[in-house]
Each structure stands twice: as C-alpha cells, then as structure tokens.
Amino acid sequence: MKLLKKRLLKLFNKIFYSRWIFIERFLLVNLILISFFSVIQIQAQTLEEYLKIAAENNNGLKSSFYSYQASLKKIEQVGSLPDPQLSFGYFIKPMERWMGNQIADISLMQMFPWFGTLSAAETEAALMAKSEFEKFNSAKSKLFYEVKKNYYELYLTKRNISITSENIEILRTLERIASNRLKGDPVSQSISSNSISRNKSNSISSQNNMNDNNMDMNSDNSLTGQMKNNNMNGSMSGSMTVMNSNNSMIDILRIQLEINDLENQLELLKESYETLAVKFNSLLNRKTDLNIDIPDSITTAELSISLEDIEENIKSQNPMLKMLNNEEKAFAAKEKMNRKMSYPMVGLGLQYSIFEKRSGSSMNPSNMIMPMATITIPIWRGKYDGAIDEAIIKQNQFSELQKETENQLLVRYKNIIQNLNDAERRMLLYGTQTKIVNQTYNLLLTNYSTAATQFEELLRTQQQLIDYRFKSIKAKIDFNLSIAEIEMLIGN
C-alpha cells in the first residue's frame, strides 16, 4: 500500500511538473510572440500610418479644426430671435382710475425681424462654416504633402548615406589594389638584373680580347654596339618600372583624398538626416528623438485618377477654390440679410395692470391685460445701404480671387505635369545609364588589376556610376513628390 502511494505521488508530481513546464513554456512563447509582433507593429510603420498620426496630432491642423467647430456654433447664434423684453413699473402714488387705483404695470414684448431675415443669417453662417471646413481640408492636404515630402527627403538622405558608404568601401578596395601593385613592383630586381647583365657583357668582352688578338675591328665594333643596346634596354626598363611605381603611389594618394572628402560628406549627410527627422517628428507632434522607419526601397506612386480628369478635378475639388466659392455665396446671403434688415421690425407683447380698491368705493376693481404691438421705422437708410453695398463688393472680390486662384492652380498643375514627365524620363534614362556605366566600371576594374588601365579613367567611371545611382533615386523621389503635389491640388 505504501509502495502504491509512493508511485502515485511520484506519478502525480511528474504529471504536475510536466504540465507546469508546458504552461511555463507556453506562456513564454506567447510572451515572445506578443513582443515580437509588437516590435514589428512599431517598426513597420508605413507612410500611410504616419499620415494618420499627423492628422490626429498636428497642432496646426487641430487649430484649423477648432476654428471650423467654432463657426458651426455661430449658426445657432444668428438664427435665434432677439431676447424678449420684460418691464415692471410701480406707482409710488397710486394712479386713480374709475375702477380703482392702479399701483403697478408689468409688460412683456418680443421683437420679430422681417420675414426671411433669420433664415438668410443662418445661410450666411452655414456657408462661412463650410468655408472654414474647406480651409481645414486645405490645411490637411498641405500637411499631408509636407509629411510625404519630408518622408521622401529622409529616404533620399538615407540612400545617399548608403551610397556614400558604399563608395568609400569601393575606394578602399581600389586603395588595396593600388597598394598591392606598389608592393609587387620589381624595381630593385630589374635594376640589379640590368647591372648583372652589363657586368657579364664586359667580362665576356675582356676575355675575348685576351684569347683572340687577331679579332678584326668589325667584330669589336659589333660587340660594342650590342653592349650599348643592352645598356639602353636596361635603362628604359628601369625607367618604366620606376614610372609605374610613382603612378601607383599617386593613385593611392588620390584615393585617400577622395576618401577624406567622402567621409566629411558622410558626416554632413548624417547630421542632415537628424535634422530632417526632428522636422518630421515635429509635423507629427511627437518627441523629436523618436525613431522613424524609412524603408530601404520605395515603390513608384500612382495617381488615384487619370491625367485627363485632373484639371476638372482641380476646378471642382480644390479646397481653396471651394473655400472662396463658399465665401462668395456667404456674402450673397449676407446681402439678402442686410436687405431684410432694412425693413421694419415688428414687436408683439402684453401689458398687465394691477389695481386696488379705492377707499370709499364699493366697486371691487379687476386687473387688466392689454395686448400691445410695436414696429420700428428704419428711416436712416445710410447704414443699411452701406451694408448692402459692402456685401456686393465682397462678392465681386471673392469672385475675382477665385478666378485668379484657379488660373494659378492650373499653371502650377502644368508645371507639375512637366516635372512629372521629366522625372519619368530621368528614371528610365538613369536606369539604363547605370547599367552601362556599371558594365564599363567592371571592365576597367579588371583591366586596372592587370595594370592595363589608367587610374583616372577608373576613378572617373566609378564617380559617374555613383552619380547615376543617386540621380536615379532622386528621379523616383521627384516623381513621387509630383504625384503627392497633384493629390494636394485635388484635395485627396
């Protein structure tokens, strides 16, 4: 029995321990997964998410939205009737009437503007609120464009940093190749070999003169000419070797100069990236030191509408044009309201008179209710006519301003289309040029390794390759910025 209990207890502990280990590992795995996906969610912020953050947090956009909300509240103000007037009069000495002594009067009066005045005022306020809403939309479109522009500038700077770093590494590789050429230069061996050849030629000539005194003058001249040729060839070979050595050293110095310039440029680019990051975070109204997720590559942006419909969409959907149009309509409603205000106002009310019994009279007095009506007489027409004329002039002002703004927007649109087409052409051109220059550079690098290529040509081609790579990225950024500017003009 005890043995059975021990076995059961051992089995229970084993099962419990196994389950606990399983639960612990399960919780640990879940915690790791949650942390992983949280990090992914934080690090995988896209441009669209940054736009959403900017729309929710930007102070300038919030201010514009509050202005719109305040304009909505004005509709309630102008659409209400004037406050009624309540008056009370008390007779210090009661006024004697036939039915008794009047001791007090209470009156209530409500003024009513001319028919249609309040509705015209509400229409004006509603149109001004619409104008504020379009102003808010315009601010939002400009904010989105600024966020996109700053985002693309960050990407461009990041790629420029990457390209510059790659360029420095390439130059260091060229420096190692030039150093290897310099270390493997057989200058001393060539000079020693030439000296040995000259000494060997001299000894052979002396021995021949001692053993054969009958050698004719032609043989001596022939041997002497051969020795001169050998000496000249040795001198030329030594000179060429020294020249190659000097060229390799010059190549190394030029590479070091180029590396120093690029390292200085790299530090400037890193500082520029930090400045752009601060500006970007400020647009999002968050801490300036927060990390910004910039991808290693971006896709080419696409328009939400066809090119043929852009011009009409600008005329009908641009927030600034809609704002000016609403303001023109608002002053038309204000003109109507001012005309209504030049008509009389009507007042309706009641007066309640309180009486008391007169001494010595047997008649019990009763209080009196008297309906009342009043009307204003607007005989001073100057202020009304001036208000009407002001509203008409304002309509003309905003009508002309709307036309001028439309013309400027269309001119800007044409410039954007020109820049868009230019960027598209440059994307194709620099893509092709990069491939060609890359092939050329690889060939020159192979030839330089075998001492068959001038270093200046290799360095110039390498700089040209880097330049085309940067220009290709810049062309894509310009293309996307043109798309973003078009989206801003049509209020998307």
Short mmCIF file of C-alpha atoms in Angstrom, two decimals:
data_model
loop_
_atom_site.label_atom_id
_atom_site.label_comp_id
_atom_site.label_asym_id
_atom_site.label_seq_id
_atom_site.Cartn_x
_atom_site.Cartn_y
_atom_site.Cartn_z
CA MET A 1 0.00 0.00 0.00
CA LYS A 2 2.81 2.40 0.87
CA LEU A 3 4.60 1.46 -2.32
CA LEU A 4 1.45 2.24 -4.31
CA LYS A 5 1.12 5.62 -2.61
CA LYS A 6 4.73 6.46 -3.41
CA ARG A 7 4.24 5.51 -7.05
CA LEU A 8 1.03 7.53 -7.30
CA LEU A 9 2.68 10.51 -5.66
CA LYS A 10 5.65 10.21 -7.96
CA LEU A 11 3.37 9.97 -10.99
CA PHE A 12 1.35 12.98 -9.82
CA ASN A 13 4.47 15.06 -9.30
CA LYS A 14 5.75 14.05 -12.70
CA ILE A 15 2.48 14.94 -14.41
CA PHE A 16 2.13 18.19 -12.46
CA TYR A 17 5.73 19.15 -13.15
CA SER A 18 5.37 18.33 -16.85
CA ARG A 19 2.19 20.38 -17.11
CA TRP A 20 3.78 23.25 -15.25
CA ILE A 21 6.77 23.18 -17.55
CA PHE A 22 4.39 23.09 -20.53
CA ILE A 23 2.37 26.04 -19.20
CA GLU A 24 5.51 27.98 -18.41
CA ARG A 25 6.92 27.38 -21.88
CA PHE A 26 3.57 28.16 -23.45
CA LEU A 27 3.37 31.49 -21.64
CA LEU A 28 6.98 32.25 -22.50
CA VAL A 29 6.40 31.54 -26.20
CA ASN A 30 3.25 33.69 -26.19
CA LEU A 31 5.10 36.50 -24.47
CA ILE A 32 7.88 36.31 -27.04
CA LEU A 33 5.37 36.29 -29.91
CA ILE A 34 3.46 39.23 -28.46
CA SER A 35 6.68 41.16 -28.01
CA PHE A 36 7.82 40.21 -31.50
CA PHE A 37 4.62 41.33 -33.17
CA SER A 38 4.55 44.48 -31.05
CA VAL A 39 8.05 45.32 -32.25
CA ILE A 40 7.04 44.51 -35.80
CA GLN A 41 3.98 46.73 -35.45
CA ILE A 42 6.10 49.57 -34.09
CA GLN A 43 8.85 49.15 -36.65
CA ALA A 44 6.59 48.52 -39.63
CA GLN A 45 5.02 51.96 -39.65
CA THR A 46 4.30 52.97 -43.20
CA LEU A 47 3.81 56.37 -44.78
CA GLU A 48 0.03 55.97 -44.53
CA GLU A 49 0.30 55.38 -40.78
CA TYR A 50 2.49 58.45 -40.39
CA LEU A 51 -0.14 60.47 -42.26
CA LYS A 52 -2.78 59.21 -39.85
CA ILE A 53 -0.64 60.18 -36.86
CA ALA A 54 -0.10 63.65 -38.34
CA ALA A 55 -3.84 64.09 -38.93
CA GLU A 56 -4.57 63.21 -35.31
CA ASN A 57 -1.72 65.07 -33.59
CA ASN A 58 -0.61 68.08 -35.66
CA ASN A 59 -1.24 71.30 -33.73
CA GLY A 60 -1.87 73.47 -36.77
CA LEU A 61 -4.46 71.05 -38.10
CA LYS A 62 -6.15 70.86 -34.71
CA SER A 63 -6.33 74.66 -34.60
CA SER A 64 -7.96 74.73 -38.03
CA PHE A 65 -10.49 72.09 -36.97
CA TYR A 66 -11.38 74.02 -33.81
CA SER A 67 -11.95 77.10 -35.95
CA TYR A 68 -14.39 75.09 -38.05
CA GLN A 69 -16.20 73.84 -34.95
CA ALA A 70 -16.49 77.41 -33.64
CA SER A 71 -18.02 78.56 -36.93
CA LEU A 72 -20.68 75.87 -36.61
CA LYS A 73 -21.76 77.31 -33.28
CA LYS A 74 -22.39 80.67 -34.91
CA ILE A 75 -25.33 79.22 -36.86
CA GLU A 76 -27.26 78.80 -33.62
CA GLN A 77 -26.47 82.37 -32.60
CA VAL A 78 -27.68 84.19 -35.71
CA GLY A 79 -30.78 82.02 -36.14
CA SER A 80 -32.31 82.94 -32.81
CA LEU A 81 -34.87 85.66 -32.09
CA PRO A 82 -33.89 88.70 -30.03
CA ASP A 83 -34.40 88.30 -26.31
CA PRO A 84 -37.88 89.33 -25.11
CA GLN A 85 -38.14 92.47 -23.01
CA LEU A 86 -39.83 92.34 -19.61
CA SER A 87 -40.58 95.62 -17.86
CA PHE A 88 -42.11 96.42 -14.49
CA GLY A 89 -43.49 99.77 -13.30
CA TYR A 90 -44.62 100.65 -9.79
CA PHE A 91 -46.57 103.81 -8.96
CA ILE A 92 -45.22 105.46 -5.85
CA LYS A 93 -48.51 107.29 -5.64
CA PRO A 94 -51.31 105.08 -6.99
CA MET A 95 -52.97 106.43 -10.10
CA GLU A 96 -56.65 106.90 -9.59
CA ARG A 97 -58.83 105.22 -12.15
CA TRP A 98 -62.59 104.92 -12.43
CA MET A 99 -62.46 101.28 -11.43
CA GLY A 100 -59.81 101.70 -8.78
CA ASN A 101 -56.26 102.79 -8.08
CA GLN A 102 -53.55 101.49 -10.46
CA ILE A 103 -50.50 100.57 -8.47
CA ALA A 104 -48.23 98.70 -10.99
CA ASP A 105 -47.71 97.65 -14.61
CA ILE A 106 -45.96 94.53 -15.97
CA SER A 107 -45.25 94.29 -19.70
CA LEU A 108 -43.62 91.67 -21.93
CA MET A 109 -42.50 92.44 -25.51
CA GLN A 110 -40.95 90.22 -28.24
CA MET A 111 -39.43 91.77 -31.37
CA PHE A 112 -39.58 89.86 -34.68
CA PRO A 113 -37.25 90.66 -37.61
CA TRP A 114 -38.71 90.92 -41.07
CA PHE A 115 -39.71 87.65 -42.68
CA GLY A 116 -36.67 85.74 -44.02
CA THR A 117 -34.05 87.74 -42.12
CA LEU A 118 -33.12 84.95 -39.72
CA SER A 119 -33.01 82.28 -42.43
CA ALA A 120 -30.70 84.49 -44.51
CA ALA A 121 -28.45 84.95 -41.47
CA GLU A 122 -28.38 81.18 -40.90
CA THR A 123 -27.50 80.61 -44.54
CA GLU A 124 -24.62 83.07 -44.31
CA ALA A 125 -23.27 81.45 -41.14
CA ALA A 126 -23.61 77.95 -42.62
CA LEU A 127 -21.71 78.98 -45.76
CA MET A 128 -18.97 80.58 -43.68
CA ALA A 129 -18.76 77.33 -41.70
CA LYS A 130 -18.37 75.43 -44.98
CA SER A 131 -15.63 77.86 -45.92
CA GLU A 132 -13.85 77.09 -42.65
CA PHE A 133 -14.24 73.38 -43.33
CA GLU A 134 -12.62 73.75 -46.75
CA LYS A 135 -9.87 75.77 -45.09
CA PHE A 136 -9.38 72.83 -42.74
CA ASN A 137 -9.26 70.45 -45.73
CA SER A 138 -6.70 72.67 -47.41
CA ALA A 139 -4.56 72.66 -44.26
CA LYS A 140 -4.85 68.87 -44.09
CA SER A 141 -3.82 68.46 -47.74
CA LYS A 142 -0.82 70.74 -47.22
CA LEU A 143 0.13 68.86 -44.06
CA PHE A 144 -0.03 65.51 -45.86
CA TYR A 145 2.12 66.90 -48.65
CA GLU A 146 4.68 68.19 -46.14
CA VAL A 147 4.76 64.80 -44.39
CA LYS A 148 5.25 63.00 -47.71
CA LYS A 149 7.91 65.47 -48.82
CA ASN A 150 9.82 65.15 -45.55
CA TYR A 151 9.45 61.36 -45.64
CA TYR A 152 10.89 61.18 -49.17
CA GLU A 153 13.71 63.55 -48.21
CA LEU A 154 14.57 61.24 -45.32
CA TYR A 155 14.59 58.28 -47.70
CA LEU A 156 16.76 60.17 -50.18
CA THR A 157 19.23 61.16 -47.46
CA LYS A 158 19.31 57.61 -46.12
CA ARG A 159 20.05 56.21 -49.58
CA ASN A 160 22.67 58.90 -50.12
CA ILE A 161 24.32 57.85 -46.86
CA SER A 162 24.25 54.23 -48.02
CA ILE A 163 25.64 55.07 -51.46
CA THR A 164 28.38 57.26 -49.98
CA SER A 165 29.35 54.49 -47.56
CA GLU A 166 29.48 52.01 -50.43
CA ASN A 167 31.58 54.48 -52.40
CA ILE A 168 34.05 54.73 -49.53
CA GLU A 169 34.32 50.93 -49.35
CA ILE A 170 34.88 50.76 -53.11
CA LEU A 171 37.64 53.35 -52.86
CA ARG A 172 39.25 51.39 -50.02
CA THR A 173 39.19 48.33 -52.28
CA LEU A 174 40.88 50.35 -55.04
CA GLU A 175 43.40 51.55 -52.47
CA ARG A 176 44.24 47.95 -51.56
CA ILE A 177 44.63 47.08 -55.26
CA ALA A 178 46.94 50.05 -55.79
CA SER A 179 48.91 49.11 -52.67
CA ASN A 180 49.31 45.54 -53.91
CA ARG A 181 50.57 46.86 -57.24
CA LEU A 182 53.06 49.05 -55.41
CA LYS A 183 54.27 46.23 -53.14
CA GLY A 184 54.65 43.84 -56.07
CA ASP A 185 56.71 46.32 -58.19
CA PRO A 186 60.06 44.67 -59.21
CA VAL A 187 62.07 47.89 -59.33
CA SER A 188 65.17 46.76 -57.40
CA GLN A 189 65.17 43.38 -59.09
CA SER A 190 65.11 45.00 -62.51
CA ILE A 191 67.96 47.37 -61.68
CA SER A 192 70.09 44.53 -60.21
CA SER A 193 69.41 42.37 -63.23
CA ASN A 194 70.49 45.12 -65.59
CA SER A 195 73.69 45.67 -63.61
CA ILE A 196 74.49 41.97 -63.71
CA SER A 197 73.89 41.88 -67.45
CA ARG A 198 76.20 44.82 -68.04
CA ASN A 199 78.98 43.30 -65.89
CA LYS A 200 78.60 39.97 -67.61
CA SER A 201 78.89 41.60 -71.02
CA ASN A 202 82.06 43.47 -70.01
CA SER A 203 83.76 40.32 -68.69
CA ILE A 204 82.97 38.41 -71.85
CA SER A 205 84.43 41.21 -73.97
CA SER A 206 87.70 41.29 -71.99
CA GLN A 207 88.16 37.53 -72.18
CA ASN A 208 87.65 37.55 -75.92
CA ASN A 209 90.25 40.31 -76.36
CA MET A 210 92.84 38.34 -74.33
CA ASN A 211 92.34 34.98 -76.06
CA ASP A 212 92.00 36.21 -79.62
CA ASN A 213 94.28 39.09 -80.50
CA ASN A 214 93.55 38.50 -84.18
CA MET A 215 89.89 39.55 -83.90
CA ASP A 216 89.19 42.17 -86.53
CA MET A 217 87.85 45.66 -85.92
CA ASN A 218 84.39 44.84 -87.24
CA SER A 219 83.87 42.15 -84.58
CA ASP A 220 84.92 44.58 -81.84
CA ASN A 221 82.53 47.20 -83.16
CA SER A 222 79.70 44.67 -83.37
CA LEU A 223 80.20 43.54 -79.77
CA THR A 224 80.43 47.13 -78.58
CA GLY A 225 77.14 48.00 -80.38
CA GLN A 226 75.42 45.03 -78.79
CA MET A 227 76.59 46.12 -75.35
CA LYS A 228 75.23 49.63 -75.94
CA ASN A 229 71.88 48.22 -76.99
CA ASN A 230 71.75 46.07 -73.86
CA ASN A 231 72.57 49.09 -71.70
CA MET A 232 69.84 51.20 -73.39
CA ASN A 233 67.22 48.46 -72.99
CA GLY A 234 68.11 48.07 -69.32
CA SER A 235 67.83 51.81 -68.74
CA MET A 236 64.41 52.03 -70.45
CA SER A 237 63.12 49.03 -68.47
CA GLY A 238 64.26 50.57 -65.20
CA SER A 239 62.69 53.93 -66.09
CA MET A 240 59.33 52.36 -66.95
CA THR A 241 59.35 50.39 -63.71
CA VAL A 242 60.08 53.49 -61.65
CA MET A 243 57.34 55.36 -63.52
CA ASN A 244 54.78 52.61 -62.74
CA SER A 245 55.82 52.74 -59.11
CA ASN A 246 55.29 56.51 -58.99
CA ASN A 247 51.90 56.17 -60.68
CA SER A 248 50.76 53.60 -58.13
CA MET A 249 51.77 55.89 -55.29
CA ILE A 250 49.92 58.81 -56.91
CA ASP A 251 46.85 56.59 -57.28
CA ILE A 252 46.93 55.80 -53.56
CA LEU A 253 47.21 59.47 -52.62
CA ARG A 254 44.32 60.41 -54.89
CA ILE A 255 42.19 57.67 -53.39
CA GLN A 256 42.97 58.91 -49.89
CA LEU A 257 41.97 62.45 -50.87
CA GLU A 258 38.70 61.18 -52.29
CA ILE A 259 38.01 59.07 -49.18
CA ASN A 260 38.60 62.06 -46.91
CA ASP A 261 36.14 64.17 -48.90
CA LEU A 262 33.53 61.43 -48.85
CA GLU A 263 33.91 60.83 -45.12
CA ASN A 264 33.33 64.53 -44.50
CA GLN A 265 30.32 64.43 -46.81
CA LEU A 266 29.03 61.35 -44.97
CA GLU A 267 29.10 63.14 -41.62
CA LEU A 268 27.20 66.07 -43.13
CA LEU A 269 24.58 63.69 -44.52
CA LYS A 270 24.12 62.04 -41.13
CA GLU A 271 23.57 65.43 -39.49
CA SER A 272 21.13 66.38 -42.25
CA TYR A 273 19.21 63.16 -41.61
CA GLU A 274 18.92 64.00 -37.91
CA THR A 275 17.63 67.50 -38.75
CA LEU A 276 15.05 66.09 -41.15
CA ALA A 277 14.00 63.54 -38.52
CA VAL A 278 13.37 66.33 -35.99
CA LYS A 279 11.27 68.20 -38.55
CA PHE A 280 9.33 65.05 -39.42
CA ASN A 281 8.55 64.27 -35.78
CA SER A 282 7.50 67.89 -35.26
CA LEU A 283 4.96 67.54 -38.06
CA LEU A 284 3.58 64.52 -36.21
CA ASN A 285 3.70 66.44 -32.89
CA ARG A 286 5.68 63.79 -31.06
CA LYS A 287 9.08 63.54 -29.39
CA THR A 288 11.81 64.68 -31.72
CA ASP A 289 14.13 61.78 -30.83
CA LEU A 290 11.68 59.03 -31.78
CA ASN A 291 12.86 56.59 -34.42
CA ILE A 292 11.46 56.91 -37.94
CA ASP A 293 11.06 53.78 -40.04
CA ILE A 294 12.43 54.51 -43.50
CA PRO A 295 12.43 51.53 -45.90
CA ASP A 296 15.41 50.50 -47.99
CA SER A 297 13.36 50.96 -51.16
CA ILE A 298 10.13 52.68 -52.14
CA THR A 299 7.64 51.99 -54.88
CA THR A 300 6.65 54.42 -57.57
CA ALA A 301 3.50 56.29 -56.57
CA GLU A 302 0.34 56.12 -58.67
CA LEU A 303 -2.40 58.66 -59.31
CA SER A 304 -5.88 57.93 -57.99
CA ILE A 305 -7.43 59.46 -61.14
CA SER A 306 -6.48 59.66 -64.79
CA LEU A 307 -4.39 62.53 -66.11
CA GLU A 308 -7.27 63.67 -68.32
CA ASP A 309 -9.52 64.27 -65.30
CA ILE A 310 -7.02 66.14 -63.14
CA GLU A 311 -7.76 69.62 -64.49
CA GLU A 312 -11.51 69.28 -63.98
CA ASN A 313 -10.98 67.81 -60.52
CA ILE A 314 -8.82 70.78 -59.57
CA LYS A 315 -11.58 73.18 -60.63
CA SER A 316 -14.28 71.28 -58.74
CA GLN A 317 -12.44 69.71 -55.78
CA ASN A 318 -9.60 72.03 -54.81
CA PRO A 319 -10.20 73.10 -51.17
CA MET A 320 -9.05 76.68 -51.73
CA LEU A 321 -11.42 77.16 -54.68
CA LYS A 322 -14.28 75.64 -52.70
CA MET A 323 -13.47 77.89 -49.76
CA LEU A 324 -13.53 81.03 -51.93
CA ASN A 325 -16.74 79.88 -53.62
CA ASN A 326 -18.45 79.40 -50.25
CA GLU A 327 -17.31 82.81 -49.08
CA GLU A 328 -18.76 84.40 -52.21
CA LYS A 329 -22.06 82.62 -51.56
CA ALA A 330 -21.91 83.66 -47.90
CA PHE A 331 -21.70 87.34 -48.84
CA ALA A 332 -24.58 86.86 -51.26
CA ALA A 333 -26.62 85.55 -48.32
CA LYS A 334 -25.37 88.49 -46.25
CA GLU A 335 -26.57 90.90 -48.93
CA LYS A 336 -30.01 89.32 -48.70
CA MET A 337 -29.92 89.52 -44.91
CA ASN A 338 -28.94 93.21 -44.98
CA ARG A 339 -31.84 93.97 -47.32
CA LYS A 340 -34.22 92.21 -44.93
CA MET A 341 -32.78 94.14 -42.01
CA SER A 342 -33.61 97.40 -43.78
CA TYR A 343 -37.29 96.53 -43.41
CA PRO A 344 -39.27 97.28 -40.22
CA MET A 345 -39.18 95.00 -37.21
CA VAL A 346 -42.47 94.06 -35.55
CA GLY A 347 -42.97 93.69 -31.82
CA LEU A 348 -45.79 91.89 -30.04
CA GLY A 349 -46.45 91.87 -26.32
CA LEU A 350 -48.76 92.05 -23.34
CA GLN A 351 -49.22 94.55 -20.53
CA TYR A 352 -50.69 93.54 -17.20
CA SER A 353 -52.05 96.37 -14.99
CA ILE A 354 -52.61 95.79 -11.29
CA PHE A 355 -55.39 97.72 -9.48
CA GLU A 356 -56.50 98.05 -5.87
CA LYS A 357 -59.83 99.07 -4.37
CA ARG A 358 -60.21 102.80 -3.96
CA SER A 359 -61.09 103.98 -0.50
CA GLY A 360 -64.72 104.94 -0.09
CA SER A 361 -65.75 102.97 -3.17
CA SER A 362 -67.91 99.91 -3.11
CA MET A 363 -66.62 98.69 -6.51
CA ASN A 364 -64.11 95.86 -6.50
CA PRO A 365 -61.53 96.55 -9.26
CA SER A 366 -60.14 93.81 -11.54
CA ASN A 367 -56.68 93.73 -13.04
CA MET A 368 -56.34 94.42 -16.77
CA ILE A 369 -54.50 92.62 -19.61
CA MET A 370 -53.69 94.71 -22.66
CA PRO A 371 -52.19 93.30 -25.90
CA MET A 372 -49.52 95.50 -27.47
CA ALA A 373 -47.85 95.83 -30.86
CA THR A 374 -44.88 97.92 -31.94
CA ILE A 375 -42.98 98.50 -35.18
CA THR A 376 -39.61 100.04 -35.99
CA ILE A 377 -39.33 102.68 -38.70
CA PRO A 378 -35.94 102.38 -40.49
CA ILE A 379 -35.78 105.90 -41.88
CA TRP A 380 -32.00 106.29 -41.61
CA ARG A 381 -31.09 104.38 -44.79
CA GLY A 382 -27.39 105.13 -44.91
CA LYS A 383 -26.24 102.27 -42.70
CA TYR A 384 -28.44 99.74 -44.49
CA ASP A 385 -27.41 100.83 -47.99
CA GLY A 386 -23.75 100.79 -46.95
CA ALA A 387 -24.05 97.24 -45.58
CA ILE A 388 -25.74 96.07 -48.80
CA ASP A 389 -23.07 97.67 -51.00
CA GLU A 390 -20.31 96.17 -48.84
CA ALA A 391 -21.74 92.67 -49.31
CA ILE A 392 -21.94 93.18 -53.10
CA ILE A 393 -18.33 94.39 -53.27
CA LYS A 394 -17.19 91.40 -51.20
CA GLN A 395 -18.93 89.07 -53.64
CA ASN A 396 -17.03 90.65 -56.52
CA GLN A 397 -13.79 90.42 -54.56
CA PHE A 398 -14.09 86.70 -53.89
CA SER A 399 -15.33 86.02 -57.41
CA GLU A 400 -12.21 87.59 -58.91
CA LEU A 401 -9.97 85.97 -56.29
CA GLN A 402 -11.48 82.60 -57.14
CA LYS A 403 -10.70 83.09 -60.85
CA GLU A 404 -7.16 84.23 -60.07
CA THR A 405 -6.57 81.27 -57.76
CA GLU A 406 -7.92 78.88 -60.38
CA ASN A 407 -5.54 80.30 -63.01
CA GLN A 408 -2.59 79.97 -60.63
CA LEU A 409 -3.54 76.41 -59.77
CA LEU A 410 -3.78 75.44 -63.44
CA VAL A 411 -0.36 76.98 -64.14
CA ARG A 412 1.04 75.10 -61.16
CA TYR A 413 -0.60 71.92 -62.42
CA LYS A 414 1.08 72.33 -65.82
CA ASN A 415 4.45 72.75 -64.11
CA ILE A 416 3.80 69.66 -62.01
CA ILE A 417 2.95 67.62 -65.11
CA GLN A 418 6.14 68.86 -66.75
CA ASN A 419 8.16 67.84 -63.69
CA LEU A 420 6.32 64.52 -63.57
CA ASN A 421 7.15 63.70 -67.20
CA ASP A 422 10.73 64.86 -66.71
CA ALA A 423 11.12 62.65 -63.64
CA GLU A 424 9.69 59.68 -65.52
CA ARG A 425 12.14 60.20 -68.38
CA ARG A 426 15.04 60.55 -65.95
CA MET A 427 14.04 57.34 -64.20
CA LEU A 428 14.29 55.43 -67.47
CA LEU A 429 17.46 57.24 -68.58
CA TYR A 430 19.42 56.83 -65.36
CA GLY A 431 18.34 53.22 -65.03
CA THR A 432 19.82 52.49 -68.46
CA GLN A 433 22.89 54.65 -67.86
CA THR A 434 23.59 52.94 -64.55
CA LYS A 435 23.65 49.51 -66.21
CA ILE A 436 26.02 50.71 -68.96
CA VAL A 437 28.39 52.52 -66.60
CA ASN A 438 28.36 49.55 -64.22
CA GLN A 439 29.49 47.23 -67.02
CA THR A 440 32.16 49.75 -68.04
CA TYR A 441 33.39 50.06 -64.47
CA ASN A 442 33.69 46.30 -64.02
CA LEU A 443 35.76 46.05 -67.20
CA LEU A 444 38.00 48.93 -66.17
CA LEU A 445 38.44 47.45 -62.70
CA THR A 446 39.54 44.13 -64.19
CA ASN A 447 41.98 45.89 -66.51
CA TYR A 448 43.30 48.06 -63.68
CA SER A 449 44.05 44.95 -61.65
CA THR A 450 46.29 43.79 -64.52
CA ALA A 451 47.89 47.27 -64.89
CA ALA A 452 46.22 47.92 -68.25
CA THR A 453 44.03 50.89 -67.31
CA GLN A 454 44.77 54.43 -66.17
CA PHE A 455 43.56 55.14 -62.65
CA GLU A 456 41.99 58.49 -63.62
CA GLU A 457 39.63 56.77 -66.02
CA LEU A 458 38.70 54.14 -63.44
CA LEU A 459 38.03 56.75 -60.74
CA ARG A 460 36.02 58.94 -63.12
CA THR A 461 33.86 55.98 -64.16
CA GLN A 462 33.32 54.97 -60.55
CA GLN A 463 32.21 58.50 -59.65
CA GLN A 464 29.93 58.53 -62.68
CA LEU A 465 28.35 55.26 -61.54
CA ILE A 466 27.68 56.65 -58.06
CA ASP A 467 26.27 59.83 -59.58
CA TYR A 468 23.86 57.90 -61.81
CA ARG A 469 22.70 55.76 -58.90
CA PHE A 470 21.93 58.83 -56.84
CA LYS A 471 20.24 60.57 -59.77
CA SER A 472 18.08 57.50 -60.39
CA ILE A 473 16.83 57.57 -56.80
CA LYS A 474 16.35 61.35 -56.97
CA ALA A 475 14.25 60.94 -60.14
CA LYS A 476 11.94 58.47 -58.39
CA ILE A 477 11.59 60.84 -55.41
CA ASP A 478 10.77 63.74 -57.75
CA PHE A 479 8.16 61.56 -59.48
CA ASN A 480 6.50 60.63 -56.18
CA LEU A 481 6.58 64.25 -54.99
CA SER A 482 4.86 65.36 -58.19
CA ILE A 483 2.14 62.77 -57.58
CA ALA A 484 1.80 63.99 -53.98
CA GLU A 485 1.50 67.60 -55.17
CA ILE A 486 -1.24 66.66 -57.62
CA GLU A 487 -3.09 64.86 -54.82
CA MET A 488 -2.81 68.03 -52.74
CA LEU A 489 -4.27 70.16 -55.54
CA ILE A 490 -7.32 67.93 -55.93
CA GLY A 491 -7.78 67.67 -52.16
CA ASN A 492 -7.15 63.93 -51.79
#
